PDB file of C-alpha atoms in Angstrom:
ATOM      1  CA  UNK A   1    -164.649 -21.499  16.950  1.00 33.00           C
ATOM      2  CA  UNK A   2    -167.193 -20.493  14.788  1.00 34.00           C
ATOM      3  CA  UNK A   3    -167.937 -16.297  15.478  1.00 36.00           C
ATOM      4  CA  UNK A   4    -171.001 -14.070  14.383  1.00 34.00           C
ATOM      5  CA  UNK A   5    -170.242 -11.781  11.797  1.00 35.00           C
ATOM      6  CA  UNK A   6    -171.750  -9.120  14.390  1.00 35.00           C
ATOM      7  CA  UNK A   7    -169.373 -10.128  17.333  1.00 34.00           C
ATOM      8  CA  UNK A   8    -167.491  -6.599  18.404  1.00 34.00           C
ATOM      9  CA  UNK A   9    -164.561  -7.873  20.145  1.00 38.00           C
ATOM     10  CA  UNK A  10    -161.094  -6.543  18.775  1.00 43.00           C
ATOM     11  CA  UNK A  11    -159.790  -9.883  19.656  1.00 46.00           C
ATOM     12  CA  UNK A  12    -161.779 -12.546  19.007  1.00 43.00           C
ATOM     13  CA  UNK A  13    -159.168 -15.136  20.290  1.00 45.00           C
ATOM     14  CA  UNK A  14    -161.135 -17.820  22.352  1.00 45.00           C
ATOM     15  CA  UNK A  15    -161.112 -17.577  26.125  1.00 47.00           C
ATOM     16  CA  UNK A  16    -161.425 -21.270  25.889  1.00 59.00           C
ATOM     17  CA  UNK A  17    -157.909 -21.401  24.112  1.00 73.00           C
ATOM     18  CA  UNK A  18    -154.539 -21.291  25.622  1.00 78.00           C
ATOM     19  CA  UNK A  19    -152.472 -18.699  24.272  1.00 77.00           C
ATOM     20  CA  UNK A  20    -150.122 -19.469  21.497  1.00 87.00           C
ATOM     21  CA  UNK A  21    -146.323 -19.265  22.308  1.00 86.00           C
ATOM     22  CA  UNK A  22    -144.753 -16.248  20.805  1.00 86.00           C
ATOM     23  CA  UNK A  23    -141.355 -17.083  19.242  1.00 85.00           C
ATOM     24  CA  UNK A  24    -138.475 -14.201  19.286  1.00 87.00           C
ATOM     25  CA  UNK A  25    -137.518 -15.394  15.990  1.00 93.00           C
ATOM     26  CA  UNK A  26    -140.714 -16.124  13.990  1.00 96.00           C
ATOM     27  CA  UNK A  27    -140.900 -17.625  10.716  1.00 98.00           C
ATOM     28  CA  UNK A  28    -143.512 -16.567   8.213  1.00 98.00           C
ATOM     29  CA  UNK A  29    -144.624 -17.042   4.270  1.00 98.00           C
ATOM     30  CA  UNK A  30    -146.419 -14.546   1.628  1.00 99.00           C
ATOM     31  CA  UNK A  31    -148.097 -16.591  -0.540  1.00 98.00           C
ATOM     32  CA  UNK A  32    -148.801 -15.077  -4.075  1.00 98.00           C
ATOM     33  CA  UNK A  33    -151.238 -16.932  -6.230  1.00 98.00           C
ATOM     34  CA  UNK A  34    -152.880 -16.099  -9.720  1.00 98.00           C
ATOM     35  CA  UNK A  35    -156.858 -17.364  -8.653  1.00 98.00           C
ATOM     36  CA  UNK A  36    -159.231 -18.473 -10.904  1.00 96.00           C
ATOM     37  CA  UNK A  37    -163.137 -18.457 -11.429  1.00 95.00           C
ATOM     38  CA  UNK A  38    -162.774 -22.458  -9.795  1.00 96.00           C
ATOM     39  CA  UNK A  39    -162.739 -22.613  -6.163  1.00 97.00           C
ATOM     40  CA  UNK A  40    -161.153 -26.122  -6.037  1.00 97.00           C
ATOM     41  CA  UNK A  41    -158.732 -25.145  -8.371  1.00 97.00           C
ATOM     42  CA  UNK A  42    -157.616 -22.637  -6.010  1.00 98.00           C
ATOM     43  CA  UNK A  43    -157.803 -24.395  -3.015  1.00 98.00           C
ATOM     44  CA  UNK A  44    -155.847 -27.115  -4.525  1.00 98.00           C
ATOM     45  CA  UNK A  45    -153.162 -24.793  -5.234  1.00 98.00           C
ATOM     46  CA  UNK A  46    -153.340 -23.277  -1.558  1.00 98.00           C
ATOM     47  CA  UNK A  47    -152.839 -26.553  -0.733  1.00 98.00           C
ATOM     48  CA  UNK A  48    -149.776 -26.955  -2.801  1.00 98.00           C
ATOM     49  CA  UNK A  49    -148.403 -23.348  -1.291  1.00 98.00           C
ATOM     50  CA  UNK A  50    -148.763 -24.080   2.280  1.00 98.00           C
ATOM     51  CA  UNK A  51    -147.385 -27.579   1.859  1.00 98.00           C
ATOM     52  CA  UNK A  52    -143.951 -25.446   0.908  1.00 98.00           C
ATOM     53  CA  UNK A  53    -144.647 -22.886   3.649  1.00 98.00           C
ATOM     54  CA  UNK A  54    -145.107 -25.498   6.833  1.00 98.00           C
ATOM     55  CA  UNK A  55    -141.807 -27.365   4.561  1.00 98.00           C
ATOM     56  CA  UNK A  56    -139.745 -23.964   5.072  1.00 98.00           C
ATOM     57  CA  UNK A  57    -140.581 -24.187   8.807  1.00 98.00           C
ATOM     58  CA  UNK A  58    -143.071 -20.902   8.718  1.00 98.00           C
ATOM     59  CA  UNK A  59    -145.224 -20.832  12.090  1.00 98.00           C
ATOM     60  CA  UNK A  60    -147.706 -18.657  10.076  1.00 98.00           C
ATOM     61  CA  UNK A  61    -148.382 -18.281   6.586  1.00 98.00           C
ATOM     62  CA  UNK A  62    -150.536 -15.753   4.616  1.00 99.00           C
ATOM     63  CA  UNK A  63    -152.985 -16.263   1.338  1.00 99.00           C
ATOM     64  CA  UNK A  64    -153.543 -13.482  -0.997  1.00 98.00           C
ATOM     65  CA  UNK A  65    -157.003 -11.292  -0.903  1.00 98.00           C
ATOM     66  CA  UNK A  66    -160.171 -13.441  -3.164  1.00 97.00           C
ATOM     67  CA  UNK A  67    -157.537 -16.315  -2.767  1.00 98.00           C
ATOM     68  CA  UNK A  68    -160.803 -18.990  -3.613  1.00 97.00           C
ATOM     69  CA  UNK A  69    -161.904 -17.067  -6.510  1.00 96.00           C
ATOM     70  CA  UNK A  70    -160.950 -14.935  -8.586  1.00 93.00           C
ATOM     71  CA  UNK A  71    -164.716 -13.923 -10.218  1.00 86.00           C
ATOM     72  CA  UNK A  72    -165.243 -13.635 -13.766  1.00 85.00           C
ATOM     73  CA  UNK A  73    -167.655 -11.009 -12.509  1.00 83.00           C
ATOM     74  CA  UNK A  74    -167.831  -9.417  -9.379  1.00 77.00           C
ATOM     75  CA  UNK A  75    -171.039 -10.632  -9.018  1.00 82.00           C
ATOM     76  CA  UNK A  76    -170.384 -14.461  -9.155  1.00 86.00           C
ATOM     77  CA  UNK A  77    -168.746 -13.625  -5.596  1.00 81.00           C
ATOM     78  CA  UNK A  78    -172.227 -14.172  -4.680  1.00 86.00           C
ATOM     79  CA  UNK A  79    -173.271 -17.288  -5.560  1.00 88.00           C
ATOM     80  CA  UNK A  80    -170.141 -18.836  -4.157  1.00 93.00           C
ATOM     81  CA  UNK A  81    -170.314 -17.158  -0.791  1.00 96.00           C
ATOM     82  CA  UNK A  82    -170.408 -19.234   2.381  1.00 97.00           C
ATOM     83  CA  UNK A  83    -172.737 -19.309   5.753  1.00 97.00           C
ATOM     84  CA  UNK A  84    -170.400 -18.287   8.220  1.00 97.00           C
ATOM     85  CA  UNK A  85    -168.319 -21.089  10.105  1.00 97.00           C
ATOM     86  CA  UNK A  86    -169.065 -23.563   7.307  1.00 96.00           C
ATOM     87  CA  UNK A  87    -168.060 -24.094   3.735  1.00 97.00           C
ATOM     88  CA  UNK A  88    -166.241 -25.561   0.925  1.00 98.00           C
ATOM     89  CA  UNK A  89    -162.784 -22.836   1.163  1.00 98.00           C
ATOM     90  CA  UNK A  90    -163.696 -22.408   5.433  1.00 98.00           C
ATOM     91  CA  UNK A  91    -163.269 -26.668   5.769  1.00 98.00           C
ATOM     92  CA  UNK A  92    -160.357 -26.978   3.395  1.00 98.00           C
ATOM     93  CA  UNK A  93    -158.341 -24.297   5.353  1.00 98.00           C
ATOM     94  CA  UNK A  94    -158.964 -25.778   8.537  1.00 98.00           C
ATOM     95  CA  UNK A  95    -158.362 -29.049   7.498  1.00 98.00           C
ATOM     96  CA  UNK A  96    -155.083 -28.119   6.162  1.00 98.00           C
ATOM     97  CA  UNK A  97    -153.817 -25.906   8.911  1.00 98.00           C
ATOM     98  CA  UNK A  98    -154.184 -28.889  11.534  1.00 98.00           C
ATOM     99  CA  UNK A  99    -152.905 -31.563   9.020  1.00 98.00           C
ATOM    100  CA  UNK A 100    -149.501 -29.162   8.561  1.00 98.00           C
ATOM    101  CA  UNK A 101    -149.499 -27.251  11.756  1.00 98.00           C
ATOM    102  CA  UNK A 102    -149.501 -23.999  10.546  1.00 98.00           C
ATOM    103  CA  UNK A 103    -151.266 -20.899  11.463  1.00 98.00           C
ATOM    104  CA  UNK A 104    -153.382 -19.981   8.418  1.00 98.00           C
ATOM    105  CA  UNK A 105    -154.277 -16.090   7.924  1.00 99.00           C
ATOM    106  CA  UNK A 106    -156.457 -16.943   5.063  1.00 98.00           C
ATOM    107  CA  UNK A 107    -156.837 -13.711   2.631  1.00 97.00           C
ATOM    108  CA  UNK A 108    -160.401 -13.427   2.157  1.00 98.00           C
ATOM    109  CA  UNK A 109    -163.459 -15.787   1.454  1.00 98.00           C
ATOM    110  CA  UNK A 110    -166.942 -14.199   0.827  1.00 97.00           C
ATOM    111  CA  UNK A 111    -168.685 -14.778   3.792  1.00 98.00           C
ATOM    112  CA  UNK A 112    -172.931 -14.453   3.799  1.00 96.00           C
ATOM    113  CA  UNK A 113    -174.090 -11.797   6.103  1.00 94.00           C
ATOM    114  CA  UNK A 114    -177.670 -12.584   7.127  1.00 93.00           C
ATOM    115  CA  UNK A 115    -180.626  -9.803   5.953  1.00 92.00           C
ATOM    116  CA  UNK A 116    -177.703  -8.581   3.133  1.00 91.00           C
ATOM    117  CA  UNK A 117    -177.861  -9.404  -0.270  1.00 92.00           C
ATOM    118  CA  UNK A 118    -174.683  -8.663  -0.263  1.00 95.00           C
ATOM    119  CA  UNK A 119    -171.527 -10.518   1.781  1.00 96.00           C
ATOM    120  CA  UNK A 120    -168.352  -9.876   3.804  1.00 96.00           C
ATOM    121  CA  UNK A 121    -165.111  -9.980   2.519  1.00 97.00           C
ATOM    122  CA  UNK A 122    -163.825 -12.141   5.549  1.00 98.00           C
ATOM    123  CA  UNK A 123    -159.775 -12.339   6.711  1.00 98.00           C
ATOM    124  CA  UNK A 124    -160.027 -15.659   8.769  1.00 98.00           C
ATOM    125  CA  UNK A 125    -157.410 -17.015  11.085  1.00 98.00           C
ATOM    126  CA  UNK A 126    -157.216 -20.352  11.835  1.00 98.00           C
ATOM    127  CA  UNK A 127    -154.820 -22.120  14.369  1.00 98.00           C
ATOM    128  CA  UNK A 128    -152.044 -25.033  14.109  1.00 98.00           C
ATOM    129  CA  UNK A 129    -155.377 -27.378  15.289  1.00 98.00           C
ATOM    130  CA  UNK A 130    -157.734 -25.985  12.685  1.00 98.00           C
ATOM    131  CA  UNK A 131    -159.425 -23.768  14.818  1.00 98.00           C
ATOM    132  CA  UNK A 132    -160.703 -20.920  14.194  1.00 98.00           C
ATOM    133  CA  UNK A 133    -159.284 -17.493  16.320  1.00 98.00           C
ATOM    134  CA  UNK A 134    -160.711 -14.171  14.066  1.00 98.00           C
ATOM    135  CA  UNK A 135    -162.517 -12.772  11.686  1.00 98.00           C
ATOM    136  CA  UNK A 136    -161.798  -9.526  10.083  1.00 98.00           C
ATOM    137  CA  UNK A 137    -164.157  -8.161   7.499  1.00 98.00           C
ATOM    138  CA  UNK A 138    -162.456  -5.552   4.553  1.00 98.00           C
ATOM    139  CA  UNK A 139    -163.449  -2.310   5.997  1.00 98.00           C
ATOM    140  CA  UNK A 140    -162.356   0.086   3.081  1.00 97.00           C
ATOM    141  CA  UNK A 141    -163.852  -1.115  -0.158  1.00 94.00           C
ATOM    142  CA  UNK A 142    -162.469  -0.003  -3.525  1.00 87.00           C
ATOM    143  CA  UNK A 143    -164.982   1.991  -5.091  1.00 84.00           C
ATOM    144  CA  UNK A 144    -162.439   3.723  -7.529  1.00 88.00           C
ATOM    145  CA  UNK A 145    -161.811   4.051 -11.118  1.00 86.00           C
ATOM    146  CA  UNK A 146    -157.894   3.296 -11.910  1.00 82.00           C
ATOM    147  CA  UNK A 147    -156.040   5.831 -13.348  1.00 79.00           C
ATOM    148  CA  UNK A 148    -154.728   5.252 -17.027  1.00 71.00           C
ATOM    149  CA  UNK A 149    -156.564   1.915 -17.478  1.00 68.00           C
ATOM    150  CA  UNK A 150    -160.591   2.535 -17.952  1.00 72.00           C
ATOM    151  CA  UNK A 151    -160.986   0.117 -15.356  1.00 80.00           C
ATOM    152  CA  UNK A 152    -163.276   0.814 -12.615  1.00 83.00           C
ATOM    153  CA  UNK A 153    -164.110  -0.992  -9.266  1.00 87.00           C
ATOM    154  CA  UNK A 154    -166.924  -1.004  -6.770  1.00 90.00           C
ATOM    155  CA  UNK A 155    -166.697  -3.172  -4.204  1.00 92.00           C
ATOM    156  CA  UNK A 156    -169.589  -1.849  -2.132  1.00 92.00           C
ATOM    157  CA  UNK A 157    -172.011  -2.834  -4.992  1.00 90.00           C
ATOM    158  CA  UNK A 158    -171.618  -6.843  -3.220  1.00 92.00           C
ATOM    159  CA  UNK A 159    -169.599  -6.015  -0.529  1.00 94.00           C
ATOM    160  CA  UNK A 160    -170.777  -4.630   2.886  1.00 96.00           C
ATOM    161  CA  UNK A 161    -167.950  -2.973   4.758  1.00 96.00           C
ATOM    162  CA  UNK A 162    -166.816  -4.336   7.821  1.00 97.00           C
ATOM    163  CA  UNK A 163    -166.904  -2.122  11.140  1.00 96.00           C
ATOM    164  CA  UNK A 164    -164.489  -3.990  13.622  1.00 97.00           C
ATOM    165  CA  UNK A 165    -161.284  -4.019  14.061  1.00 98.00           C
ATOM    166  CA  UNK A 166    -159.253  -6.866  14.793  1.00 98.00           C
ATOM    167  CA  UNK A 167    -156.252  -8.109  16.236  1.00 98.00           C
ATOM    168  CA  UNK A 168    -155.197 -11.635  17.247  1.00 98.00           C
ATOM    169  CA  UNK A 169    -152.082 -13.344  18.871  1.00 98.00           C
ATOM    170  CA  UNK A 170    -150.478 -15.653  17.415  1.00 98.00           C
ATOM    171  CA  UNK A 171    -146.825 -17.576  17.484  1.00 97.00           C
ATOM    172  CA  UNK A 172    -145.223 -14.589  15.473  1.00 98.00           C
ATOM    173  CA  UNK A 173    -146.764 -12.205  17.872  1.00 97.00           C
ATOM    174  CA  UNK A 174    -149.845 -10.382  17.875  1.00 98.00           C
ATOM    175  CA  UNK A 175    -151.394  -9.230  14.298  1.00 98.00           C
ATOM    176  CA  UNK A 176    -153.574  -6.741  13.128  1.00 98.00           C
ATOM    177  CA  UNK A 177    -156.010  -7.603  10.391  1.00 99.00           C
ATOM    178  CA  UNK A 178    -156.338  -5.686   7.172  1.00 98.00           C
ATOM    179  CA  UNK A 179    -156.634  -6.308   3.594  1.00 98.00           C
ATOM    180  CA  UNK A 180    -155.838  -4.484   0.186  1.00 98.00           C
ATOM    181  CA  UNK A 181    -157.125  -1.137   0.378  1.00 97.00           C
ATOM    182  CA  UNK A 182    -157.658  -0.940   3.795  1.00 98.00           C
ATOM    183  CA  UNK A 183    -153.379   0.006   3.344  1.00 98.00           C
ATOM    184  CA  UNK A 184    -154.210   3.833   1.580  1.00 98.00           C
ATOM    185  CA  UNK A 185    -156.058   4.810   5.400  1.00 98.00           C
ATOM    186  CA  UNK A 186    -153.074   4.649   8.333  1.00 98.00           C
ATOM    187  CA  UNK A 187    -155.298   5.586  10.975  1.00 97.00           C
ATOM    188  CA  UNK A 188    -156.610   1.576  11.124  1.00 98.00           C
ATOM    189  CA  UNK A 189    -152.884   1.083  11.422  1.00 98.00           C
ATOM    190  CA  UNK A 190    -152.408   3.697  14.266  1.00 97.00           C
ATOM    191  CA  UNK A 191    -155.473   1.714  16.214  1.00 97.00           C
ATOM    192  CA  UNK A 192    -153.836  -1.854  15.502  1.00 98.00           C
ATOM    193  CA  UNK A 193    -150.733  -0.557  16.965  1.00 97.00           C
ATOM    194  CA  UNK A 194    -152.624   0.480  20.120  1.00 95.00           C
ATOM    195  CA  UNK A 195    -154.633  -2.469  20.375  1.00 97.00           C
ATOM    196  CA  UNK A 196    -150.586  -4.568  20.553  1.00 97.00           C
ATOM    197  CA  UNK A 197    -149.968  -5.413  17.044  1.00 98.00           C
ATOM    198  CA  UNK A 198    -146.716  -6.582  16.187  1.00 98.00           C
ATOM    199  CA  UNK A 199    -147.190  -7.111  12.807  1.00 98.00           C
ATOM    200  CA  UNK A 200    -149.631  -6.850  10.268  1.00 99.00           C
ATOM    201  CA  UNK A 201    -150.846  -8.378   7.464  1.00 99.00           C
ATOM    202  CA  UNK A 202    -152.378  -6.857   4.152  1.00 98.00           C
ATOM    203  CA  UNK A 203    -153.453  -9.816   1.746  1.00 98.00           C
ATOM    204  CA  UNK A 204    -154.025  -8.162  -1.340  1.00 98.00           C
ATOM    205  CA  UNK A 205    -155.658  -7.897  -5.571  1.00 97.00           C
ATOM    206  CA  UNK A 206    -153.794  -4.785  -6.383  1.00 97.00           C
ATOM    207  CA  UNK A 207    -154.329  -3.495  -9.882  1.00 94.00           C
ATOM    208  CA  UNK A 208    -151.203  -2.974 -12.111  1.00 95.00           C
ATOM    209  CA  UNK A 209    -150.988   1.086 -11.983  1.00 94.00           C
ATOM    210  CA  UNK A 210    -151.582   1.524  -8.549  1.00 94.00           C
ATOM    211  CA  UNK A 211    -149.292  -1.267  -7.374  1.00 96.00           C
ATOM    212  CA  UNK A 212    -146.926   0.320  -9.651  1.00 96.00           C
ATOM    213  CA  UNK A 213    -146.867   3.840  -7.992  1.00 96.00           C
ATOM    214  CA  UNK A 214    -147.719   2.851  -4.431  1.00 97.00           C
ATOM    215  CA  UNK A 215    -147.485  -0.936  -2.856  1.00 98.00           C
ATOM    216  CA  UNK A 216    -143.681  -0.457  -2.328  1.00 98.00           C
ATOM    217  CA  UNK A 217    -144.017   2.778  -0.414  1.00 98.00           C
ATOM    218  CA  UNK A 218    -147.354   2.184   1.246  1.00 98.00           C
ATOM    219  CA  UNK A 219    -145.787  -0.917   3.496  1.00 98.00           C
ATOM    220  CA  UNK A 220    -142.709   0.080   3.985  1.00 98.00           C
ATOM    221  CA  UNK A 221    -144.264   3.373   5.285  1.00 98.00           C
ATOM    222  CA  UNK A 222    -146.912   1.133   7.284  1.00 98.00           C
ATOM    223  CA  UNK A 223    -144.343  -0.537   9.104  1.00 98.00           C
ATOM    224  CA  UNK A 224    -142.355   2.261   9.642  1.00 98.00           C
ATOM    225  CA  UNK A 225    -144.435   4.380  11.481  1.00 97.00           C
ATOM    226  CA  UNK A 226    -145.531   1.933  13.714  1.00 98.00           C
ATOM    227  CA  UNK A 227    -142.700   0.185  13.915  1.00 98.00           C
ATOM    228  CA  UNK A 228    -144.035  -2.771  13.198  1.00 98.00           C
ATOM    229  CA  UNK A 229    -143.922  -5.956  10.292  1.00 98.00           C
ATOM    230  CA  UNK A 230    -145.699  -6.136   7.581  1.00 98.00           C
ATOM    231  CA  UNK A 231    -146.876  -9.352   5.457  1.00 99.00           C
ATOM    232  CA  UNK A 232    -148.169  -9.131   2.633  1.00 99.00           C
ATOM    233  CA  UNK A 233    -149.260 -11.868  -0.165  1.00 98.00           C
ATOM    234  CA  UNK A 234    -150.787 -10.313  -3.417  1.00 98.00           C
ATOM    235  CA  UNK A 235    -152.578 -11.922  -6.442  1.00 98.00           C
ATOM    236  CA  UNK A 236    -150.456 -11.750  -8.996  1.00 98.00           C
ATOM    237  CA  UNK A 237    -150.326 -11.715 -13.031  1.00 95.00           C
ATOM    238  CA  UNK A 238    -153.643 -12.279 -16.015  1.00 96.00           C
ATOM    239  CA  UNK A 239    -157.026 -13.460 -14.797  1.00 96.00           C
ATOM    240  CA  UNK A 240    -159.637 -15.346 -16.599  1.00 93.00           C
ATOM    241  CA  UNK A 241    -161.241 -12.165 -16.301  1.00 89.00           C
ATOM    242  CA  UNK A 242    -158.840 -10.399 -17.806  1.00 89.00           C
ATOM    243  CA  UNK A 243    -157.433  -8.447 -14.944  1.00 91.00           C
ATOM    244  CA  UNK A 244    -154.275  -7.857 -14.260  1.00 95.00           C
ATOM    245  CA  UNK A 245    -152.999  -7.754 -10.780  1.00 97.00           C
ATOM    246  CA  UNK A 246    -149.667  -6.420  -9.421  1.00 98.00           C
ATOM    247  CA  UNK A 247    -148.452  -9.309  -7.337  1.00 98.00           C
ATOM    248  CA  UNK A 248    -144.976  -7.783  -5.821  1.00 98.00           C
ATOM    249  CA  UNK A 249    -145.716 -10.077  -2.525  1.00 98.00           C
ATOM    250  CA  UNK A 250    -143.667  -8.462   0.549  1.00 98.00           C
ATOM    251  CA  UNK A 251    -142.559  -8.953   4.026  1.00 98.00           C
ATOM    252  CA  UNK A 252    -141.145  -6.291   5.521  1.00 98.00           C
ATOM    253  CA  UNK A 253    -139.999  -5.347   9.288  1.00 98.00           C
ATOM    254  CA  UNK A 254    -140.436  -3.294  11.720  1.00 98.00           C
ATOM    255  CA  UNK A 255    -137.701  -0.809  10.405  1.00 98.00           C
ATOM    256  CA  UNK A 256    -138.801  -0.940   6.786  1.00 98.00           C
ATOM    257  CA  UNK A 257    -136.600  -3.008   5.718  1.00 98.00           C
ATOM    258  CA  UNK A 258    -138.012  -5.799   2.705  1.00 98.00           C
ATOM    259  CA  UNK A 259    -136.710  -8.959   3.873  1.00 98.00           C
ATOM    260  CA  UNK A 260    -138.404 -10.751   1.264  1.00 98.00           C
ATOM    261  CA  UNK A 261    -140.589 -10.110  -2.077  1.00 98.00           C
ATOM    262  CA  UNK A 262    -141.432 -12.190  -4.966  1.00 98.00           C
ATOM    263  CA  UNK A 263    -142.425  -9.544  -7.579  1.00 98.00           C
ATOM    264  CA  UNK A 264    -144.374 -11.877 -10.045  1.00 98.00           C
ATOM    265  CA  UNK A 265    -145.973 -15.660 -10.471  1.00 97.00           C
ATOM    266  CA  UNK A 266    -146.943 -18.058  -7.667  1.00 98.00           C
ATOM    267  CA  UNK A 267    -145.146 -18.875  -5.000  1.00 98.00           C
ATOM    268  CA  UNK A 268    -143.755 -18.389  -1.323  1.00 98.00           C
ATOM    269  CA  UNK A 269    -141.675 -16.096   0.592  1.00 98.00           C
ATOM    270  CA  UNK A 270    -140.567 -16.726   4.097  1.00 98.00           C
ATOM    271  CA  UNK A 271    -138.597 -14.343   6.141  1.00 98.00           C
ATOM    272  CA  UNK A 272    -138.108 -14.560  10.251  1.00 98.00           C
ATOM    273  CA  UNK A 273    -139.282 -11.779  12.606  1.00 97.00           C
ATOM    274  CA  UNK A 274    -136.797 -10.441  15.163  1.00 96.00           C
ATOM    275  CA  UNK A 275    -138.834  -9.523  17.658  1.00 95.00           C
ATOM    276  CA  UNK A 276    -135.827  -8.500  20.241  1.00 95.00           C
ATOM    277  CA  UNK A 277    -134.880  -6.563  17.828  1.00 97.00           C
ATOM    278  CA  UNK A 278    -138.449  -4.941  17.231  1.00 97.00           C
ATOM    279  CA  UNK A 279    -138.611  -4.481  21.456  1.00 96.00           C
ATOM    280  CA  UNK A 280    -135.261  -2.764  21.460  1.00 96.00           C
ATOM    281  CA  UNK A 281    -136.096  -0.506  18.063  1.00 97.00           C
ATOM    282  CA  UNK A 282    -138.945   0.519  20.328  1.00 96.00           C
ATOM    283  CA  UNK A 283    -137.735   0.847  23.266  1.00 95.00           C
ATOM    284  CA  UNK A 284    -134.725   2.943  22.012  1.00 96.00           C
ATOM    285  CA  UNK A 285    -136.845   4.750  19.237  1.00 94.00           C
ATOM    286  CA  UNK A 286    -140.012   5.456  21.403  1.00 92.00           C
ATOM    287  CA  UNK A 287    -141.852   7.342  18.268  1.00 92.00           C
ATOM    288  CA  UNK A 288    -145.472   5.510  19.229  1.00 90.00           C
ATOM    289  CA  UNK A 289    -145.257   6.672  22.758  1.00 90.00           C
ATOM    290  CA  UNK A 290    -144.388  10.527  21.366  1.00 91.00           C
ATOM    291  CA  UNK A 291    -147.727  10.666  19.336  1.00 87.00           C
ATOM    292  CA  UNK A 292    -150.183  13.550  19.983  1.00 86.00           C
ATOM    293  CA  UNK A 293    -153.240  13.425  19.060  1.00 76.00           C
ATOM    294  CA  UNK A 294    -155.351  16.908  17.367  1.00 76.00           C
TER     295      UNK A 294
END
């Protein structure tokens, strides 16, 4: 299912589609990848990644944030972005995610917005057939310089922001959509809890010093609060660029506990989801139902 970048729906799953099963005892995968400036370099070695994820039995597995490319300059994001629905990264996702049966959250690919010069950074989900179930577009863009390293970032010079936010079911339960520094604002969190989300996911490019002094503490916090998983693949290691990114790749539960993390180089983590045990935690811990709002 192919849906407009405009569409407003929090969950763009397709009424066309039957639900997917939810297992109590999900499987999923992190992957961590080191992207280049070459798309089919990195699609061939998303390829690779969720070969080994589908292999370890994951139901769904999760790329990394700029997973296609990794831009020698930000601005080369532009000239590789795709129409919406169509596309070199789009196809070889789908194509992959029906030939292994595997849900694919797939990071972010730049996405064209029509009237912008500039382009979405797009969260896809596709299903076990290839399908396409939601769209999330990076709503928090990192317009920041990074403490300690002269390195500076803004995102909103290509990027437009995305509005909507989005959750989707899936056979590890329902997720909520976010990406990279989306993590530093916990009130998209608080909604994706209301909306049902089970789990997240937060495919990330975190730079060195920040991922340092915060990844760690940021997800375990996200998924304590809300009582909820947390996935979440990063880029990791030395660019072609030149930048450095943190890696650390995490899942963690719904109590904040790390069940798995793979702190540097590419690869795949799995870890299972017990979601009795997340229904009990909240039945017995009720914090989301003791929130008041000011």
């Amino acid at each position: 299912m192919s849906s407009s970048p405009d569409m407003t729906s929090s969950d763009m799953t397709s009424p066309s589609k039957p639900l997917p099963t939810m297992r109590d005892t999900p499987t999923v995968a992190a992957l961590q990848m080191t992207s280049g400036p070459d798309v089919a370099s990195n699609l061939a070695t998303a390829d690779r990644l969720l070969r080994v994820a589908a292999d370890a039995g994951a139901c769904v597995a999760v790329l990394p944030e700029n997973f296609s490319c990794m831009a020698m300059r930000d601005t080369d994001r532009l000239a590789i972005a795709e129409d919406d629905g169509r596309g070199l990264a789009q196809d070889a996702i789908a194509a992959l995610a029906a030939r292994l049966k595997i849900w694919v959250i797939a990071g972010t690919i730049p996405l064209r917005v029509p009237g912008e010069r500039r382009v979405g950074a797009a969260c896809l989900v596709f299903d076990a057939t290839g399908e396409r179930r939601a769209r999330y577009d990076k709503i928090h863009l990192f317009d920041v310089d990074v403490p300690g390293r002269g390195e500076a970032h803004r995102e909103s010079a290509n990027f437009r922001p995305g509005s909507e936010v989005v959750a989707v079911d899936t056979p590890a339960g329902r997720v909520g959509l976010s990406v990279c520094y989306d993590l530093r604002f916990p009130e998209l969190y608080r909604r994706l809890s209301a909306d049902g989300a089970d789990w997240f996911v937060v495919p990330a490019a975190f730079t060195v010093p920040t991922g340092r002094a915060h990844w760690e503490v940021l997800l375990r916090a996200r998924a304590t609060e809300n009582l909820a998983g947390v996935v979440a693949p990063g880029q990791s290691g030395f660019h072609a660029s030149g930048r450095e990114t943190y890696g650390d790749s995490m899942i963690v539960n719904h109590w904040g506990e790390i069940l798995a993390r793979l702190p540097r180089g590419e690869g795949v983590v799995t870890a299972i989801f017990d979601r009795t045990a997340q229904k009990n935690a909240r039945g017995s811990f009720p914090a989301l139902a003791h929130r008041t709002l000011f």
